[in-house]
């Protein structure tokens, strides 16, 4: 559980997510939903980020530049999510898109 | 009055612009540091994968139960800006485990046990022995109060992990702290940008007021001048008479 503070979420490739989880930000909540999303070739841009972006106990969300651009145009609730949370951008290792 | 208002708003705009530029420069520096730390982390992870095996450092190794070790707190500063800071959450679990362990140690026999029937002479060695016996119960809680191995994500990848994986972990820990600082700076930059926009609007409004008042003064002066000219034309006609 989150405890006092809020969490950091990550949307990125496998290496990026593994690295941030090594740093200790990972959580599986009561419903076993993670606060990270490993983006692969078959990840759905419209509904994939739902599980991460709609979590209420998140404060900072990290996503790569190219992924952010992709999600911006495919994810339906982008405008609302963008206003509600702080989005940091990190480099993307494998350009899948 | 109008001119001083415009000058004042121009000075304020200049200050805000300088602050905006400084913040942007700092943000770019921190982003560059973040990117290089992430790349360092990736490189270390690749080295670990090379030594351990491809599937040993992957999504398959993630734990089925995860608890966050780092959380983010948002604080409001005096100037109204939000500041994000990261906090480690390992201490609670270690303190709880130490508290749980202490009663078990206290329960153990202290006064019972083998008695020294022949009391040894008190020499210099005794205090050191007493000190060492006192140290022993103290050392074990210190050892056990180290962070729970289940909590450390490094243990997901095996008990003996290569140094490169530990280096990757330390790089990403620094990245997490930097991310909080960058998030704070981003918000500050957006706020300063909004202040600049508002400042520009107020400056334009002040300039328009000044120009409109100047326009009215100009019309008054023109009307006065035209009257003076008319009076001037009449005078020579009376003089000629």
Tab-separated table of C-alpha atoms in Angstrom:
chain	number	residue	atom	x	y	z
A	1	UNK	CA	0.000	0.000	0.000
A	2	UNK	CA	1.089	3.593	-0.575
A	3	UNK	CA	1.299	4.633	3.053
A	4	UNK	CA	1.568	8.329	3.664
A	5	UNK	CA	2.849	9.638	0.340
A	6	UNK	CA	1.875	9.208	-3.264
A	7	UNK	CA	3.612	6.975	-5.775
A	8	UNK	CA	5.555	7.324	-8.978
A	9	UNK	CA	4.245	5.500	-12.039
A	10	UNK	CA	6.270	4.443	-15.074
A	11	UNK	CA	5.195	3.801	-18.642
A	12	UNK	CA	8.120	2.591	-20.686
A	13	UNK	CA	10.000	-0.299	-22.193
A	14	UNK	CA	11.083	-3.384	-20.244
A	15	UNK	CA	14.510	-2.101	-19.256
A	16	UNK	CA	13.190	1.245	-18.058
A	17	UNK	CA	10.453	-0.356	-15.963
A	18	UNK	CA	12.880	-2.902	-14.527
A	19	UNK	CA	15.287	-0.150	-13.590
A	20	UNK	CA	12.656	1.952	-11.844
A	21	UNK	CA	11.323	-1.106	-10.039
A	22	UNK	CA	14.855	-1.806	-8.823
A	23	UNK	CA	14.758	1.716	-7.442
A	24	UNK	CA	11.760	0.684	-5.343
A	25	UNK	CA	8.745	2.459	-6.829
A	26	UNK	CA	6.772	-0.667	-7.752
A	27	UNK	CA	3.457	-1.519	-6.144
A	28	UNK	CA	0.721	-4.077	-6.671
A	29	UNK	CA	-2.431	-2.768	-5.040
A	30	UNK	CA	-5.356	-4.688	-3.514
A	31	UNK	CA	-6.693	-5.544	-6.944
A	32	UNK	CA	-3.214	-6.637	-8.026
A	33	UNK	CA	-2.937	-3.740	-10.434
A	34	UNK	CA	0.557	-2.377	-10.912
A	35	UNK	CA	1.667	1.252	-10.994
A	36	UNK	CA	3.825	0.574	-14.051
A	37	UNK	CA	3.213	-0.410	-17.645
A	38	UNK	CA	5.724	-2.283	-19.781
A	39	UNK	CA	5.038	-1.164	-23.333
A	40	UNK	CA	5.493	-3.796	-26.018
A	41	UNK	CA	4.595	-4.068	-29.673
A	42	UNK	CA	1.102	-5.357	-28.933
A	43	UNK	CA	0.247	-2.862	-26.183
A	44	UNK	CA	-3.000	-1.076	-26.923
A	45	UNK	CA	-2.490	2.678	-26.913
A	46	UNK	CA	-6.186	3.406	-26.311
A	47	UNK	CA	-6.789	1.282	-23.251
A	48	UNK	CA	-3.313	0.112	-22.191
A	49	UNK	CA	-2.380	3.137	-20.077
A	50	UNK	CA	-5.781	3.065	-18.321
A	51	UNK	CA	-4.575	0.931	-15.451
A	52	UNK	CA	-1.701	3.287	-14.719
A	53	UNK	CA	-2.995	6.740	-15.556
A	54	UNK	CA	-6.273	6.413	-13.658
A	55	UNK	CA	-4.785	5.354	-10.329
A	56	UNK	CA	-5.656	7.908	-7.680
A	57	UNK	CA	-2.580	7.512	-5.508
A	58	UNK	CA	-0.076	8.633	-8.147
A	59	UNK	CA	1.689	11.959	-8.188
A	60	UNK	CA	4.386	11.782	-10.819
A	61	UNK	CA	4.180	9.793	-14.009
A	62	UNK	CA	7.207	9.054	-16.110
A	63	UNK	CA	6.895	8.314	-19.769
A	64	UNK	CA	9.171	8.604	-22.767
A	65	UNK	CA	8.793	11.388	-25.317
A	66	UNK	CA	7.684	9.180	-28.198
A	67	UNK	CA	5.279	7.214	-26.008
A	68	UNK	CA	3.777	10.403	-24.655
A	69	UNK	CA	3.182	11.635	-28.186
A	70	UNK	CA	1.586	8.311	-29.141
A	71	UNK	CA	-0.623	8.168	-26.062
A	72	UNK	CA	-1.629	11.794	-26.562
A	73	UNK	CA	-3.355	10.977	-29.828
A	74	UNK	CA	-4.707	7.532	-28.977
A	75	UNK	CA	-5.649	7.648	-25.317
A	76	UNK	CA	-9.152	8.988	-24.909
A	77	UNK	CA	-8.801	10.712	-21.510
A	78	UNK	CA	-5.454	12.338	-22.254
A	79	UNK	CA	-6.491	15.939	-21.649
A	80	UNK	CA	-8.005	15.200	-18.257
A	81	UNK	CA	-5.062	13.072	-17.149
A	82	UNK	CA	-2.542	15.649	-18.300
A	83	UNK	CA	-4.165	18.404	-16.263
A	84	UNK	CA	-4.510	16.252	-13.176
A	85	UNK	CA	-0.994	14.895	-12.857
A	86	UNK	CA	2.610	15.798	-13.349
A	87	UNK	CA	4.134	14.068	-16.330
A	88	UNK	CA	7.894	13.774	-16.603
A	89	UNK	CA	9.512	12.629	-19.796
A	90	UNK	CA	12.344	10.125	-19.930
A	91	UNK	CA	14.334	8.709	-22.873
A	92	UNK	CA	12.935	5.692	-24.707
A	93	UNK	CA	15.372	2.915	-25.482
A	94	UNK	CA	13.618	0.958	-28.205
A	95	UNK	CA	11.654	2.979	-30.690
A	96	UNK	CA	8.763	0.639	-31.236
A	97	UNK	CA	6.491	3.274	-32.699
B	1	UNK	CA	1.240	58.516	-14.043
B	2	UNK	CA	0.596	56.283	-17.042
B	3	UNK	CA	4.239	56.275	-18.097
B	4	UNK	CA	5.431	55.184	-14.653
B	5	UNK	CA	2.860	52.357	-14.666
B	6	UNK	CA	4.170	51.122	-18.014
B	7	UNK	CA	7.781	51.349	-16.829
B	8	UNK	CA	6.941	49.470	-13.660
B	9	UNK	CA	5.184	46.669	-15.536
B	10	UNK	CA	8.137	46.495	-17.979
B	11	UNK	CA	10.580	46.084	-15.089
B	12	UNK	CA	8.434	43.353	-13.553
B	13	UNK	CA	8.214	41.611	-16.911
B	14	UNK	CA	11.988	41.719	-17.269
B	15	UNK	CA	12.430	40.127	-13.836
B	16	UNK	CA	9.912	37.388	-14.654
B	17	UNK	CA	11.577	36.716	-17.990
B	18	UNK	CA	15.006	36.378	-16.371
B	19	UNK	CA	13.548	34.000	-13.778
B	20	UNK	CA	11.873	31.995	-16.563
B	21	UNK	CA	15.138	31.686	-18.486
B	22	UNK	CA	17.040	30.619	-15.354
B	23	UNK	CA	14.428	27.988	-14.562
B	24	UNK	CA	14.501	26.677	-18.129
B	25	UNK	CA	18.283	26.436	-18.077
B	26	UNK	CA	18.214	24.549	-14.772
B	27	UNK	CA	15.495	22.243	-16.098
B	28	UNK	CA	17.545	21.397	-19.194
B	29	UNK	CA	20.619	20.679	-17.061
B	30	UNK	CA	18.649	18.348	-14.788
B	31	UNK	CA	17.063	16.606	-17.781
B	32	UNK	CA	20.494	16.029	-19.294
B	33	UNK	CA	21.714	14.556	-15.988
B	34	UNK	CA	18.593	12.377	-15.793
B	35	UNK	CA	19.109	11.066	-19.311
B	36	UNK	CA	22.756	10.230	-18.681
B	37	UNK	CA	21.894	8.447	-15.399
B	38	UNK	CA	19.196	6.404	-17.147
B	39	UNK	CA	21.620	5.466	-19.911
B	40	UNK	CA	24.159	4.449	-17.260
B	41	UNK	CA	21.472	2.299	-15.632
B	42	UNK	CA	20.594	0.651	-18.951
B	43	UNK	CA	24.242	-0.107	-19.623
B	44	UNK	CA	24.726	-1.643	-16.170
B	45	UNK	CA	21.582	-3.734	-16.637
B	46	UNK	CA	22.840	-4.960	-20.002
B	47	UNK	CA	26.116	-6.014	-18.353
B	48	UNK	CA	24.165	-7.847	-15.637
B	49	UNK	CA	22.024	-9.540	-18.288
B	50	UNK	CA	25.184	-10.598	-20.130
B	51	UNK	CA	26.594	-12.254	-17.007
B	52	UNK	CA	23.360	-13.699	-15.583
B	53	UNK	CA	21.481	-14.622	-18.722
B	54	UNK	CA	18.878	-12.923	-20.861
B	55	UNK	CA	15.806	-14.113	-18.954
B	56	UNK	CA	17.323	-13.564	-15.514
B	57	UNK	CA	16.869	-9.794	-15.791
B	58	UNK	CA	13.412	-9.422	-17.292
B	59	UNK	CA	9.716	-8.993	-16.545
B	60	UNK	CA	9.534	-12.682	-15.615
B	61	UNK	CA	11.543	-12.013	-12.470
B	62	UNK	CA	9.190	-9.403	-11.038
B	63	UNK	CA	7.772	-10.326	-7.643
B	64	UNK	CA	4.123	-11.338	-7.285
B	65	UNK	CA	3.816	-9.015	-4.303
B	66	UNK	CA	5.322	-5.568	-4.382
B	67	UNK	CA	5.400	-2.804	-1.839
B	68	UNK	CA	6.776	0.610	-2.691
B	69	UNK	CA	10.000	1.624	-0.998
B	70	UNK	CA	9.856	5.196	-2.285
B	71	UNK	CA	6.952	7.605	-2.134
B	72	UNK	CA	6.467	11.227	-3.154
B	73	UNK	CA	5.244	14.041	-0.921
B	74	UNK	CA	3.990	17.348	-2.265
B	75	UNK	CA	4.621	20.427	-0.114
B	76	UNK	CA	3.437	23.977	-0.615
B	77	UNK	CA	6.253	26.503	-0.359
B	78	UNK	CA	5.951	30.066	0.921
B	79	UNK	CA	5.766	31.457	-2.613
B	80	UNK	CA	2.771	29.222	-3.353
B	81	UNK	CA	4.673	26.754	-5.518
B	82	UNK	CA	4.486	22.988	-5.097
B	83	UNK	CA	7.632	21.058	-4.214
B	84	UNK	CA	7.918	17.306	-4.672
B	85	UNK	CA	10.284	15.274	-2.511
B	86	UNK	CA	10.917	11.561	-2.323
B	87	UNK	CA	10.878	9.575	0.915
B	88	UNK	CA	12.222	6.123	1.652
B	89	UNK	CA	9.820	3.760	3.369
B	90	UNK	CA	12.217	1.060	4.560
B	91	UNK	CA	12.576	2.406	8.112
B	92	UNK	CA	9.065	1.499	9.219
B	93	UNK	CA	9.441	-2.126	8.249
B	94	UNK	CA	12.866	-2.379	9.880
B	95	UNK	CA	11.651	-0.757	13.118
B	96	UNK	CA	8.626	-3.014	13.218
B	97	UNK	CA	10.739	-6.088	12.657
B	98	UNK	CA	13.162	-4.982	15.380
B	99	UNK	CA	10.303	-4.392	17.825
B	100	UNK	CA	8.871	-7.778	17.005
B	101	UNK	CA	12.236	-9.365	17.601
B	102	UNK	CA	13.028	-7.709	20.909
B	103	UNK	CA	10.407	-9.507	23.001
B	104	UNK	CA	11.623	-12.820	21.583
B	105	UNK	CA	15.087	-11.986	22.776
B	106	UNK	CA	13.822	-10.751	26.117
B	107	UNK	CA	11.876	-13.909	26.622
B	108	UNK	CA	15.062	-15.972	26.348
B	109	UNK	CA	16.702	-16.996	29.622
B	110	UNK	CA	18.871	-14.304	31.074
B	111	UNK	CA	19.341	-15.160	34.689
B	112	UNK	CA	19.122	-18.871	34.265
B	113	UNK	CA	21.810	-20.882	32.651
B	114	UNK	CA	25.221	-21.989	33.714
B	115	UNK	CA	26.364	-20.295	36.856
B	116	UNK	CA	29.922	-19.489	37.500
B	117	UNK	CA	30.487	-21.235	40.792
B	118	UNK	CA	34.046	-20.108	41.051
B	119	UNK	CA	33.847	-16.389	40.828
B	120	UNK	CA	36.805	-15.197	38.840
B	121	UNK	CA	39.020	-12.424	40.071
B	122	UNK	CA	38.119	-9.078	38.699
B	123	UNK	CA	40.792	-8.244	36.218
B	124	UNK	CA	41.046	-5.897	33.287
B	125	UNK	CA	39.647	-8.579	31.059
B	126	UNK	CA	36.280	-8.724	32.819
B	127	UNK	CA	34.939	-5.373	31.715
B	128	UNK	CA	35.848	-6.220	28.131
B	129	UNK	CA	34.089	-9.590	28.495
B	130	UNK	CA	31.080	-7.863	30.012
B	131	UNK	CA	31.163	-5.347	27.199
B	132	UNK	CA	31.345	-8.080	24.579
B	133	UNK	CA	28.474	-9.968	26.242
B	134	UNK	CA	26.506	-6.752	26.274
B	135	UNK	CA	27.374	-6.120	22.661
B	136	UNK	CA	26.149	-9.503	21.476
B	137	UNK	CA	22.437	-8.842	22.096
B	138	UNK	CA	22.904	-5.369	20.672
B	139	UNK	CA	24.504	-6.570	17.477
B	140	UNK	CA	21.759	-8.999	16.525
B	141	UNK	CA	18.969	-6.410	16.419
B	142	UNK	CA	21.230	-4.192	14.341
B	143	UNK	CA	21.757	-7.036	11.893
B	144	UNK	CA	18.094	-7.877	11.830
B	145	UNK	CA	17.072	-4.275	11.479
B	146	UNK	CA	18.676	-4.157	8.050
B	147	UNK	CA	15.993	-3.882	5.431
B	148	UNK	CA	13.894	-6.969	4.936
B	149	UNK	CA	15.272	-8.990	2.004
B	150	UNK	CA	11.761	-9.359	0.614
B	151	UNK	CA	11.531	-5.589	0.315
B	152	UNK	CA	14.746	-5.147	-1.669
B	153	UNK	CA	13.856	-5.586	-5.359
B	154	UNK	CA	17.422	-6.709	-6.013
B	155	UNK	CA	16.534	-10.036	-4.400
B	156	UNK	CA	13.992	-10.797	-7.146
B	157	UNK	CA	16.901	-11.505	-9.466
B	158	UNK	CA	18.708	-13.920	-7.152
B	159	UNK	CA	20.578	-13.938	-3.889
B	160	UNK	CA	24.000	-13.300	-5.360
B	161	UNK	CA	23.607	-10.621	-7.981
B	162	UNK	CA	26.453	-9.109	-9.961
B	163	UNK	CA	27.862	-5.714	-9.052
B	164	UNK	CA	26.542	-4.282	-12.318
B	165	UNK	CA	22.960	-4.881	-11.231
B	166	UNK	CA	23.632	-3.062	-7.951
B	167	UNK	CA	25.128	-0.202	-9.942
B	168	UNK	CA	21.980	-0.123	-12.084
B	169	UNK	CA	19.886	0.051	-8.919
B	170	UNK	CA	21.887	2.965	-7.516
B	171	UNK	CA	21.655	4.826	-10.862
B	172	UNK	CA	17.891	4.447	-10.965
B	173	UNK	CA	17.566	5.523	-7.325
B	174	UNK	CA	19.296	8.769	-8.266
B	175	UNK	CA	16.972	9.045	-11.277
B	176	UNK	CA	13.936	8.772	-9.005
B	177	UNK	CA	15.155	11.628	-6.806
B	178	UNK	CA	15.954	13.751	-9.843
B	179	UNK	CA	12.490	13.071	-11.275
B	180	UNK	CA	10.910	14.684	-8.234
B	181	UNK	CA	13.148	17.755	-8.629
B	182	UNK	CA	12.349	17.974	-12.345
B	183	UNK	CA	8.617	17.713	-11.629
B	184	UNK	CA	8.930	20.644	-9.184
B	185	UNK	CA	10.844	22.688	-11.761
B	186	UNK	CA	8.316	21.911	-14.500
B	187	UNK	CA	5.491	23.268	-12.387
B	188	UNK	CA	7.560	26.350	-11.515
B	189	UNK	CA	8.288	26.945	-15.221
B	190	UNK	CA	4.597	26.667	-16.128
B	191	UNK	CA	3.657	29.083	-13.330
B	192	UNK	CA	6.301	31.602	-14.422
B	193	UNK	CA	5.077	31.324	-18.026
B	194	UNK	CA	1.553	32.106	-16.899
B	195	UNK	CA	2.821	35.078	-14.850
B	196	UNK	CA	4.649	36.355	-17.956
B	197	UNK	CA	1.475	36.132	-20.043
B	198	UNK	CA	-0.510	37.982	-17.378
B	199	UNK	CA	2.257	40.586	-17.086
B	200	UNK	CA	2.244	41.160	-20.854
B	201	UNK	CA	-1.513	41.602	-20.882
B	202	UNK	CA	-1.401	44.146	-18.068
B	203	UNK	CA	1.450	45.979	-19.815
B	204	UNK	CA	-0.529	46.172	-23.077
B	205	UNK	CA	-3.573	47.395	-21.149
B	206	UNK	CA	-1.461	50.103	-19.470
B	207	UNK	CA	-0.004	51.140	-22.834
B	208	UNK	CA	-3.458	51.349	-24.383
B	209	UNK	CA	-4.657	53.492	-21.506
B	210	UNK	CA	-1.626	55.708	-21.914
B	211	UNK	CA	-2.116	56.029	-25.664
B	212	UNK	CA	-5.831	56.753	-25.283
B	213	UNK	CA	-5.150	59.429	-22.671
B	214	UNK	CA	-2.380	60.806	-24.895
B	215	UNK	CA	-4.829	60.816	-27.791
B	216	UNK	CA	-7.340	62.827	-25.765
B	217	UNK	CA	-4.634	65.301	-24.707
B	218	UNK	CA	-3.589	65.581	-28.349
B	219	UNK	CA	-7.128	66.414	-29.438
B	220	UNK	CA	-7.392	69.041	-26.689
B	221	UNK	CA	-4.078	70.593	-27.743
B	222	UNK	CA	-5.180	70.619	-31.382
B	223	UNK	CA	-8.437	72.361	-30.515
B	224	UNK	CA	-6.583	74.933	-28.411
B	225	UNK	CA	-4.059	75.500	-31.207
B	226	UNK	CA	-6.800	75.919	-33.787
B	227	UNK	CA	-8.526	78.491	-31.588
B	228	UNK	CA	-5.223	80.305	-31.138
B	229	UNK	CA	-4.732	80.317	-34.883
B	230	UNK	CA	-8.202	81.704	-35.426
B	231	UNK	CA	-7.546	84.421	-32.859
B	232	UNK	CA	-4.207	85.122	-34.496
B	233	UNK	CA	-5.868	85.657	-37.921
B	234	UNK	CA	-8.352	88.096	-36.481
B	235	UNK	CA	-5.685	90.231	-34.848
B	236	UNK	CA	-3.852	91.276	-37.997
B	237	UNK	CA	-7.191	92.331	-39.562
B	238	UNK	CA	-7.900	94.714	-36.633
B	239	UNK	CA	-4.360	96.093	-36.772
B	240	UNK	CA	-4.692	96.843	-40.463
B	241	UNK	CA	-7.742	98.897	-39.749
